[in-house]
């Protein structure tokens, strides 16, 4: 069965960087899409980016373009989200998920398996 676990979150000052990792099992990065989402307290869950073997890398948030970079780490069977120039508004729980499909989607309803999330807090 598919499982995903996020890691790499923490407390960072504005302007700092974090590298988040989504380690997967029970699925293949060669066949299944992996999406990154985030949810701040009191706000809606929003799509950040997605990788799939069919679509490649997709970016959905204008506010993070140029600062967030998604990549694959085949050695660790993981999808990494490098986050640079962090801002307080980036504070959220970051989730990865799979739709068990080779195609990406920005809609949370399209993803059936989720990791537990990792907390990112940006504060001075």
mmCIF file of C-alpha atoms in Angstrom:
data_model
loop_
_atom_site.group_PDB
_atom_site.id
_atom_site.type_symbol
_atom_site.label_atom_id
_atom_site.label_comp_id
_atom_site.label_asym_id
_atom_site.label_seq_id
_atom_site.Cartn_x
_atom_site.Cartn_y
_atom_site.Cartn_z
ATOM 1 C CA UNK A 1 0.000 0.000 0.000
ATOM 2 C CA UNK A 2 1.134 3.519 -0.737
ATOM 3 C CA UNK A 3 2.654 5.532 2.107
ATOM 4 C CA UNK A 4 4.225 8.984 2.197
ATOM 5 C CA UNK A 5 6.194 10.678 4.977
ATOM 6 C CA UNK A 6 7.315 14.317 4.985
ATOM 7 C CA UNK A 7 10.421 15.558 6.760
ATOM 8 C CA UNK A 8 12.610 18.647 6.960
ATOM 9 C CA UNK A 9 10.288 21.200 8.519
ATOM 10 C CA UNK A 10 11.271 23.483 11.350
ATOM 11 C CA UNK A 11 11.581 27.034 12.665
ATOM 12 C CA UNK A 12 13.424 29.394 10.310
ATOM 13 C CA UNK A 13 14.033 33.140 10.232
ATOM 14 C CA UNK A 14 12.710 35.174 7.295
ATOM 15 C CA UNK A 15 15.063 34.862 4.345
ATOM 16 C CA UNK A 16 16.223 31.413 5.389
ATOM 17 C CA UNK A 17 15.896 28.113 3.566
ATOM 18 C CA UNK A 18 14.548 24.626 4.174
ATOM 19 C CA UNK A 19 14.627 21.401 2.212
ATOM 20 C CA UNK A 20 11.520 19.281 2.620
ATOM 21 C CA UNK A 21 11.518 15.644 1.586
ATOM 22 C CA UNK A 22 8.598 13.354 0.785
ATOM 23 C CA UNK A 23 9.721 9.746 1.105
ATOM 24 C CA UNK A 24 7.374 7.287 -0.568
ATOM 25 C CA UNK A 25 6.775 3.552 -0.417
ATOM 26 C CA UNK A 26 4.294 1.264 -2.099
ATOM 27 C CA UNK A 27 4.375 3.362 -5.248
ATOM 28 C CA UNK A 28 6.796 4.280 -7.990
ATOM 29 C CA UNK A 29 8.025 7.722 -8.966
ATOM 30 C CA UNK A 30 8.181 6.333 -12.496
ATOM 31 C CA UNK A 31 4.395 5.895 -12.602
ATOM 32 C CA UNK A 32 2.684 7.987 -9.892
ATOM 33 C CA UNK A 33 2.226 11.727 -9.398
ATOM 34 C CA UNK A 34 3.392 13.377 -6.152
ATOM 35 C CA UNK A 35 1.868 16.689 -5.104
ATOM 36 C CA UNK A 36 2.958 19.188 -2.448
ATOM 37 C CA UNK A 37 0.267 21.134 -0.571
ATOM 38 C CA UNK A 38 0.310 23.497 2.383
ATOM 39 C CA UNK A 39 -2.256 24.675 4.899
ATOM 40 C CA UNK A 40 -1.878 27.650 7.216
ATOM 41 C CA UNK A 41 -3.997 27.937 10.379
ATOM 42 C CA UNK A 42 -7.523 29.045 9.520
ATOM 43 C CA UNK A 43 -6.877 28.938 5.787
ATOM 44 C CA UNK A 44 -7.705 26.609 2.931
ATOM 45 C CA UNK A 45 -5.308 23.909 1.839
ATOM 46 C CA UNK A 46 -3.555 25.043 -1.323
ATOM 47 C CA UNK A 47 -1.541 23.270 -3.978
ATOM 48 C CA UNK A 48 2.127 24.232 -4.181
ATOM 49 C CA UNK A 49 3.591 22.022 -6.884
ATOM 50 C CA UNK A 50 3.448 18.550 -8.378
ATOM 51 C CA UNK A 51 5.640 16.050 -10.152
ATOM 52 C CA UNK A 52 4.476 13.244 -12.402
ATOM 53 C CA UNK A 53 6.230 11.125 -14.998
ATOM 54 C CA UNK A 54 3.730 12.366 -17.594
ATOM 55 C CA UNK A 55 3.563 16.081 -16.726
ATOM 56 C CA UNK A 56 6.984 16.693 -15.246
ATOM 57 C CA UNK A 57 7.096 19.512 -12.688
ATOM 58 C CA UNK A 58 4.110 21.825 -12.231
ATOM 59 C CA UNK A 59 4.032 24.993 -10.107
ATOM 60 C CA UNK A 60 0.704 26.439 -8.952
ATOM 61 C CA UNK A 61 1.370 29.377 -6.592
ATOM 62 C CA UNK A 62 2.595 32.695 -7.973
ATOM 63 C CA UNK A 63 3.711 33.642 -4.469
ATOM 64 C CA UNK A 64 6.315 30.838 -4.369
ATOM 65 C CA UNK A 65 7.513 30.729 -7.968
ATOM 66 C CA UNK A 66 11.230 31.400 -8.093
ATOM 67 C CA UNK A 67 11.622 30.444 -4.421
ATOM 68 C CA UNK A 68 10.323 26.851 -4.298
ATOM 69 C CA UNK A 69 11.988 24.140 -6.369
ATOM 70 C CA UNK A 70 10.702 20.568 -6.675
ATOM 71 C CA UNK A 71 12.998 17.721 -7.665
ATOM 72 C CA UNK A 72 13.257 13.939 -7.540
ATOM 73 C CA UNK A 73 15.713 11.985 -5.420
ATOM 74 C CA UNK A 74 15.666 8.483 -6.828
ATOM 75 C CA UNK A 75 18.345 7.242 -4.424
ATOM 76 C CA UNK A 76 16.021 7.951 -1.490
ATOM 77 C CA UNK A 77 12.767 7.247 -3.358
ATOM 78 C CA UNK A 78 11.699 10.785 -2.522
ATOM 79 C CA UNK A 79 10.448 14.061 -3.929
ATOM 80 C CA UNK A 80 12.199 17.108 -2.509
ATOM 81 C CA UNK A 81 10.881 20.652 -2.118
ATOM 82 C CA UNK A 82 13.686 23.190 -1.745
ATOM 83 C CA UNK A 83 12.335 26.390 -0.201
ATOM 84 C CA UNK A 84 14.423 29.567 -0.369
ATOM 85 C CA UNK A 85 13.871 33.163 0.766
ATOM 86 C CA UNK A 86 11.246 32.085 3.258
ATOM 87 C CA UNK A 87 8.599 34.595 4.287
ATOM 88 C CA UNK A 88 6.305 34.609 7.332
ATOM 89 C CA UNK A 89 3.354 33.919 5.043
ATOM 90 C CA UNK A 90 4.981 30.599 4.104
ATOM 91 C CA UNK A 91 4.234 29.353 7.618
ATOM 92 C CA UNK A 92 2.036 26.277 7.256
ATOM 93 C CA UNK A 93 1.874 22.526 7.536
ATOM 94 C CA UNK A 94 3.289 21.103 4.333
ATOM 95 C CA UNK A 95 1.844 17.852 2.993
ATOM 96 C CA UNK A 96 2.731 15.535 0.166
ATOM 97 C CA UNK A 97 0.193 13.278 -1.490
ATOM 98 C CA UNK A 98 -0.302 10.912 -4.388
ATOM 99 C CA UNK A 99 -3.243 10.291 -6.671
ATOM 100 C CA UNK A 100 -1.814 6.936 -7.823
ATOM 101 C CA UNK A 101 -1.943 8.310 -11.333
ATOM 102 C CA UNK A 102 0.728 9.452 -13.789
ATOM 103 C CA UNK A 103 -1.021 12.837 -14.114
ATOM 104 C CA UNK A 104 -0.802 15.891 -11.859
ATOM 105 C CA UNK A 105 -3.739 17.855 -10.484
ATOM 106 C CA UNK A 106 -3.895 20.972 -8.292
ATOM 107 C CA UNK A 107 -7.065 19.822 -6.542
ATOM 108 C CA UNK A 108 -6.713 18.182 -3.145
ATOM 109 C CA UNK A 109 -9.780 16.062 -3.864
ATOM 110 C CA UNK A 110 -7.817 14.322 -6.585
ATOM 111 C CA UNK A 111 -5.296 12.875 -4.117
ATOM 112 C CA UNK A 112 -6.245 9.789 -2.150
ATOM 113 C CA UNK A 113 -3.144 9.112 -0.029
ATOM 114 C CA UNK A 114 -1.521 11.771 2.161
ATOM 115 C CA UNK A 115 1.449 12.040 4.455
ATOM 116 C CA UNK A 116 1.014 13.332 8.024
ATOM 117 C CA UNK A 117 2.603 16.690 7.187
ATOM 118 C CA UNK A 118 5.618 18.636 8.428
ATOM 119 C CA UNK A 119 5.429 22.040 10.131
ATOM 120 C CA UNK A 120 7.242 25.014 8.610
ATOM 121 C CA UNK A 121 7.357 28.130 10.788
ATOM 122 C CA UNK A 122 8.962 31.347 9.545
ATOM 123 C CA UNK A 123 9.453 33.910 12.292
ATOM 124 C CA UNK A 124 12.016 36.394 13.522
#
